[in-house]
Coordinates of N, CA and C in Angstrom, one line a residue:
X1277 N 5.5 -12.6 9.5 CA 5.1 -13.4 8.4 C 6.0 -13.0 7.2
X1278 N 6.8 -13.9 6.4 CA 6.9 -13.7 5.2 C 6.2 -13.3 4.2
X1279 N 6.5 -12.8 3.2 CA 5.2 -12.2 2.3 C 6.4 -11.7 0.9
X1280 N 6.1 -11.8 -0.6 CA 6.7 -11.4 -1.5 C 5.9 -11.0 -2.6
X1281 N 6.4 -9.7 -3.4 CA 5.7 -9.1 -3.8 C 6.2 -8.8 -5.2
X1282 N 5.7 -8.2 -5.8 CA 6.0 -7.2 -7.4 C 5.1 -6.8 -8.2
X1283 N 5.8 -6.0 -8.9 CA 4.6 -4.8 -9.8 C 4.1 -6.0 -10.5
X1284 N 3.0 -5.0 -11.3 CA 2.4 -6.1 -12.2 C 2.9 -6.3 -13.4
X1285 N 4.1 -5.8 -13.7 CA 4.5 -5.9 -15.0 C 5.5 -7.3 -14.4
X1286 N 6.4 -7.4 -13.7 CA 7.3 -8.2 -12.8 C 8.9 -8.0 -12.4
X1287 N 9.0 -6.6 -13.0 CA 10.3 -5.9 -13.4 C 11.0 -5.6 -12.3
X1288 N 9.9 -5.0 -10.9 CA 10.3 -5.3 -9.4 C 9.8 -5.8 -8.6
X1289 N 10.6 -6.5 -7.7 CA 10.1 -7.3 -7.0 C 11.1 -7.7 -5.5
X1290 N 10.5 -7.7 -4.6 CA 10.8 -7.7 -3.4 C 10.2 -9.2 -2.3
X1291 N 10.9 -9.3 -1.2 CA 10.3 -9.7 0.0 C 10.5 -9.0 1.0
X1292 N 9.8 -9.2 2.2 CA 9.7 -8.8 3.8 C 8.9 -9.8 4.8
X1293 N 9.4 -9.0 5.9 CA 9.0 -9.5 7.3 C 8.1 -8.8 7.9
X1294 N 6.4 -9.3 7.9 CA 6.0 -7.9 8.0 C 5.0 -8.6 9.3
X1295 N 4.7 -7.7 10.2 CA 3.2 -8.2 11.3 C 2.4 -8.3 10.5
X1296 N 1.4 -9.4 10.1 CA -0.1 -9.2 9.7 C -1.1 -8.5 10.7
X1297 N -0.6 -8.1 12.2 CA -2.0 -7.5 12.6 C -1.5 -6.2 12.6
X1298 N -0.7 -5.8 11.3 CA -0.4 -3.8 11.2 C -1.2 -3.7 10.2
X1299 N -1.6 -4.4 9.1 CA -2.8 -4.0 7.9 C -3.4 -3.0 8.5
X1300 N -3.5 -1.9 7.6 CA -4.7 -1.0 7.7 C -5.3 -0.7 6.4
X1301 N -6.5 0.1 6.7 CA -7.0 0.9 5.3 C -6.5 2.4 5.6
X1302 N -6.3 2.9 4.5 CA -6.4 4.4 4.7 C -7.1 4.8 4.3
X1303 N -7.9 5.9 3.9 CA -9.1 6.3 3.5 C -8.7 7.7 3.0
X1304 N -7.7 8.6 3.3 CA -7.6 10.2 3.3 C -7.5 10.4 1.5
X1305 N -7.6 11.0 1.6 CA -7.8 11.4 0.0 C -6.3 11.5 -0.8
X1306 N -5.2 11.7 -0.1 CA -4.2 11.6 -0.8 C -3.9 9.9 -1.3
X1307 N -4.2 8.7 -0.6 CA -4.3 7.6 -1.1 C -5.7 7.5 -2.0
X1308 N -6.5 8.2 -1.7 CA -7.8 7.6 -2.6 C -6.9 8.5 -4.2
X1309 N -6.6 9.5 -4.4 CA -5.8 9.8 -5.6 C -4.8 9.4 -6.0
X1310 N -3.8 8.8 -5.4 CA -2.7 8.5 -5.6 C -2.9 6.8 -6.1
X1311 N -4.1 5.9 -5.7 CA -4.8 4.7 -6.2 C -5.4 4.9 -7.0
X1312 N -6.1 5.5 -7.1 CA -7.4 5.9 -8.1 C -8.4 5.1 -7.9
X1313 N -8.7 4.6 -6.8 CA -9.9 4.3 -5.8 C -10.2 4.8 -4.5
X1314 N -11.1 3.7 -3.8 CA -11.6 4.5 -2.3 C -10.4 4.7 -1.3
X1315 N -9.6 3.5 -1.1 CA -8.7 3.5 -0.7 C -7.2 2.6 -0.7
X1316 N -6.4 3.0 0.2 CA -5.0 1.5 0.3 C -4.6 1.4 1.3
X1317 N -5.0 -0.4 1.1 CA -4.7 -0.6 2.1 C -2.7 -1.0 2.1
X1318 N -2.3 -1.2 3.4 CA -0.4 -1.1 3.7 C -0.7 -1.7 4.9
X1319 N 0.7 -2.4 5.1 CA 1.4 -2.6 6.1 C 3.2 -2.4 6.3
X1320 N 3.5 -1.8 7.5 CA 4.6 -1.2 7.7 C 5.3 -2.2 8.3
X1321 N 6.9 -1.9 7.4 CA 7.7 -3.0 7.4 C 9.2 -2.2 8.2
X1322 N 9.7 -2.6 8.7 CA 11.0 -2.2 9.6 C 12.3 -2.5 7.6
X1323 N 12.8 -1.0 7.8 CA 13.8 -1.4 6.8 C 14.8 -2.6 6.3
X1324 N 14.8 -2.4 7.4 CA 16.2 -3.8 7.8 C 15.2 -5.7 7.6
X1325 N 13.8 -5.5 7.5 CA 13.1 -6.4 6.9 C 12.4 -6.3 5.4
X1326 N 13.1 -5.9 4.7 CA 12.8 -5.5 3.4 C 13.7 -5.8 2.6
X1327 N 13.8 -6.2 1.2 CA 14.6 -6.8 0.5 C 14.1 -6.7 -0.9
X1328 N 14.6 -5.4 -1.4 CA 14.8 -5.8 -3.1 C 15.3 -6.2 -3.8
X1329 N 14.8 -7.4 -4.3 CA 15.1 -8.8 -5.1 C 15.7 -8.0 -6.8
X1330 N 14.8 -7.4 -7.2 CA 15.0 -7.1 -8.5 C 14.3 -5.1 -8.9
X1331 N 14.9 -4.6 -9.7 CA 14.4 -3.6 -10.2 C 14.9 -2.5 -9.6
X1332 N 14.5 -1.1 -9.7 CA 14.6 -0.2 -9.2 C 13.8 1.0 -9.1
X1333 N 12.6 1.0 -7.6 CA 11.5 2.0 -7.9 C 11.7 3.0 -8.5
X1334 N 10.8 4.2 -9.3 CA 10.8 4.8 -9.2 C 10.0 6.3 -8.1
X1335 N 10.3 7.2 -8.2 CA 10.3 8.0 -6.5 C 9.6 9.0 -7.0
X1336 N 8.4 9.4 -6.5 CA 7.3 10.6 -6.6 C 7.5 11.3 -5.2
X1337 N 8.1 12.2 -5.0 CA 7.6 13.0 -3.4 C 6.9 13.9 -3.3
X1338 N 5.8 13.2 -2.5 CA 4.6 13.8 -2.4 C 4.3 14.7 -0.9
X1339 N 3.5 16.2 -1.2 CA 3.2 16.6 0.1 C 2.0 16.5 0.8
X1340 N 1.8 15.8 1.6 CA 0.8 15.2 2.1 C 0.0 16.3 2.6
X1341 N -1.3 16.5 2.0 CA -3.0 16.9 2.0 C -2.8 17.9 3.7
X1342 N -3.1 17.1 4.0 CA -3.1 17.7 5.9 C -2.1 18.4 6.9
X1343 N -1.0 17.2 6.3 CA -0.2 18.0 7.5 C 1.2 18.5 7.0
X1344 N 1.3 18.8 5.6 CA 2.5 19.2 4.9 C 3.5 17.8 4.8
X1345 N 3.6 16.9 5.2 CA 4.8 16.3 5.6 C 5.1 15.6 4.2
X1346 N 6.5 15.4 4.1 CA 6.9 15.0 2.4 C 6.9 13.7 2.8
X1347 N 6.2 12.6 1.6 CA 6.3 11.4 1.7 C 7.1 11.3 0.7
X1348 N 8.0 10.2 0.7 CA 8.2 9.3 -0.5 C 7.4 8.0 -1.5
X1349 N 7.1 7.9 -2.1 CA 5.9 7.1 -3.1 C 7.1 6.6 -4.3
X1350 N 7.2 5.2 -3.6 CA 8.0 4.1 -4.9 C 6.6 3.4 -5.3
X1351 N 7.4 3.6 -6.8 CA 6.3 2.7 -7.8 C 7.2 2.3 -8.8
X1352 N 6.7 1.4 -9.6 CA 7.0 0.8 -11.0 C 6.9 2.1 -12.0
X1353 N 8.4 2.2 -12.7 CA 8.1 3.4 -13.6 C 7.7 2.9 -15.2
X1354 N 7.9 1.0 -14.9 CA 6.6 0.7 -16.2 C 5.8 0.5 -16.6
X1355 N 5.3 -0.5 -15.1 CA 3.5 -0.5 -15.5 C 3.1 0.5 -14.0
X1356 N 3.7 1.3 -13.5 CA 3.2 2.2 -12.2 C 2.5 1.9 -11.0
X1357 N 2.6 0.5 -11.1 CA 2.4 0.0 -9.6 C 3.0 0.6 -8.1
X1358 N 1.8 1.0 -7.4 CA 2.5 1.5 -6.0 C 3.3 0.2 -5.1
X1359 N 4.2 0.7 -4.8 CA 5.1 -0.5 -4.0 C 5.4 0.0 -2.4
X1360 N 5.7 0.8 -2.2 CA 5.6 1.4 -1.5 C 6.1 3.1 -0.8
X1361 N 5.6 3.3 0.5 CA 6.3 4.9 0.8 C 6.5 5.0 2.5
X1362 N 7.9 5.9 2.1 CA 8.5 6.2 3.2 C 9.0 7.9 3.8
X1363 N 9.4 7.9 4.3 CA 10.0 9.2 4.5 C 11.5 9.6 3.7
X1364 N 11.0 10.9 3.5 CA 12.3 11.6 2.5 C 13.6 10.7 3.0
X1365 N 13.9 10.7 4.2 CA 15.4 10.4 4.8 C 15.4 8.7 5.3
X1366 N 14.5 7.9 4.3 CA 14.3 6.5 4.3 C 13.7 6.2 5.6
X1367 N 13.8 7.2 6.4 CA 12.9 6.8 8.0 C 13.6 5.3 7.9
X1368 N 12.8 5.1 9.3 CA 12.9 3.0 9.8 C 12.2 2.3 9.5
X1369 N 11.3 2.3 8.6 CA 10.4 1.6 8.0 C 9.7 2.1 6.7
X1370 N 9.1 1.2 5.9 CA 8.4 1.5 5.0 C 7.0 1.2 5.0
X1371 N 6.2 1.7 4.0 CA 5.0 1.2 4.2 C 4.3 0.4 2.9
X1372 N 4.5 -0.6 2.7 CA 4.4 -1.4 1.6 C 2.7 -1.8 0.9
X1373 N 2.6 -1.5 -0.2 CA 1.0 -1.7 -0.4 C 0.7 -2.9 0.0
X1374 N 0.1 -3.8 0.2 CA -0.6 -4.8 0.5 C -1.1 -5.5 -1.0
X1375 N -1.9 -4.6 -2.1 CA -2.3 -5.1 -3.3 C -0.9 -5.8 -4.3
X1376 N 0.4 -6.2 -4.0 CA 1.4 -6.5 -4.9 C 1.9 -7.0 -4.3
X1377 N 1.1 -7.7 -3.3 CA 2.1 -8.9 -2.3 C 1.2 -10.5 -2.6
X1378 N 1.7 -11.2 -2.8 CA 1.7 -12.5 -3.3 C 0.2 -13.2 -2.0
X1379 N 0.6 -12.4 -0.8 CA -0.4 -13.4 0.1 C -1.4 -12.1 0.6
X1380 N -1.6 -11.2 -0.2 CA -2.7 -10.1 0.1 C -4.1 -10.8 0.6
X1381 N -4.7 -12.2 0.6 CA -6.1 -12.6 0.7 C -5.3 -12.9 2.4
X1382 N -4.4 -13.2 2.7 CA -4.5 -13.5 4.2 C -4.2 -12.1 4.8
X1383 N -4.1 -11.0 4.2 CA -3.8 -9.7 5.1 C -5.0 -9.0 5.0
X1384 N -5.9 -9.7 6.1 CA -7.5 -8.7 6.7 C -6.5 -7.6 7.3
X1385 N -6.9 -6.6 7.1 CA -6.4 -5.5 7.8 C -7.5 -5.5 8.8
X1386 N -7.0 -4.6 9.7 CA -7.2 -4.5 11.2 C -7.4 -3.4 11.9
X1387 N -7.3 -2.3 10.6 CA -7.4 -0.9 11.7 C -8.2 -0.3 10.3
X1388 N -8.3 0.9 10.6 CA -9.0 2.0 9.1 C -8.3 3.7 10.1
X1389 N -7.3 4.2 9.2 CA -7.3 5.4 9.6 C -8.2 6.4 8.4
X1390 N -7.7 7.8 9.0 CA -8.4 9.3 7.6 C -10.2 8.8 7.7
X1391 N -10.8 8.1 8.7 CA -12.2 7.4 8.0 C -13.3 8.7 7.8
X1392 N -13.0 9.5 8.1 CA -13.7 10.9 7.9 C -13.3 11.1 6.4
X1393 N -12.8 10.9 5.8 CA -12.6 10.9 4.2 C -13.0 9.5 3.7
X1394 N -13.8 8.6 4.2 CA -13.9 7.8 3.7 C -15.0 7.9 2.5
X1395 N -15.2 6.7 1.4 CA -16.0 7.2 0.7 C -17.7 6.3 1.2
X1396 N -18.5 7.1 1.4 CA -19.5 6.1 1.9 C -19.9 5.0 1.5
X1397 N -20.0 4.7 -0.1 CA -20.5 3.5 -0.9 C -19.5 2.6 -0.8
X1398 N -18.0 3.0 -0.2 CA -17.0 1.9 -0.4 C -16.9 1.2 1.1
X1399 N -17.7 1.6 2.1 CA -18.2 0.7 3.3 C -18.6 -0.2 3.5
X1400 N -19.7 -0.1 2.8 CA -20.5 -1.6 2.6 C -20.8 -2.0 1.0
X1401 N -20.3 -2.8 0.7 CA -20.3 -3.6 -0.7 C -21.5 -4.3 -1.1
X1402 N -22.7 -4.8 0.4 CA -23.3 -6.1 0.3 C -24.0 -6.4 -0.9
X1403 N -24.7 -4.8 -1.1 CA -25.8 -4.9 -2.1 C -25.0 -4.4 -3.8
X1404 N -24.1 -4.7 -3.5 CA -23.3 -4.5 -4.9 C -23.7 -5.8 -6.0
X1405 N -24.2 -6.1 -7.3 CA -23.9 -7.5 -7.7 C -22.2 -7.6 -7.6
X1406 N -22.4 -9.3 -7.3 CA -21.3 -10.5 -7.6 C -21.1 -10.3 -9.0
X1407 N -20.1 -10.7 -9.9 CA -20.0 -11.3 -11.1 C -18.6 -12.0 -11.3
X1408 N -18.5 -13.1 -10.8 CA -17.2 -13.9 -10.3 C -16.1 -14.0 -12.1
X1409 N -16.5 -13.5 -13.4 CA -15.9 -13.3 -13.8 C -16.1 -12.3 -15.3
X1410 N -15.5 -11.4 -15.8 CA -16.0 -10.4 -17.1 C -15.5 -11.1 -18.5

């Protein structure tokens, strides 16, 4: 599936070729901080299906909570949008947020990893009110 994205300011912006049945959530706490919610959801993109159109992320390397391993974390260095993260040495893929892609309502993710960090209240929403606008 095609899919195109950018920060929310519009400064970068990209397309890719990505599976819609790789969506997942993550839950582990280094995404619930690094969002500043429960969790993020991504889908992983083969490099060579990635294409930046415009800008140039800026790069946080981060050491990941559990198992030491250094990620790379591209975001927007003006309005700080996560875009995506990969491995120090660009690895074969990326892992692109899902929230800064143009067709995020068709990407039901399909897996939940970390769910032992999950946050309980962010499981089930039902009894949450609606308020369709503020």
């Amino acid at each position: 599936m095609k899919v195109d994205g950018a920060c929310h300011c519009g400064n970068i912006r990209y397309e890719a070729e990505i599976d819609p049945e790789r969506v997942g959530i993550c839950h582990c706490t280094d995404c619930q901080e690094l969002t500043g919610t429960a969790y993020r959801v991504t889908v992983p993109v083969a490099n060579e299906n990635f294409k930046l159109l415009a800008g140039t992320p800026k790069i946080y390397m981060k050491t990941t909570a559990a198992s030491g391993r250094k990620r790379v974390q591209a975001f927007c260095g003006d309005c700080g949008t996560p875009l995506y993260a990969t491995d120090p040495d660009q690895g074969k893929s990326l892992g692109l947020r899902v929230g800064c892609m143009k067709q995020r309502a068709e990407l039901a993710p399909r897996r939940q990893i970390w769910f032992r960090s999950a946050l309980p209240w962010a499981l089930d929403l039902h009894g949450v009110a609606h308020i369709d606008r503020e």
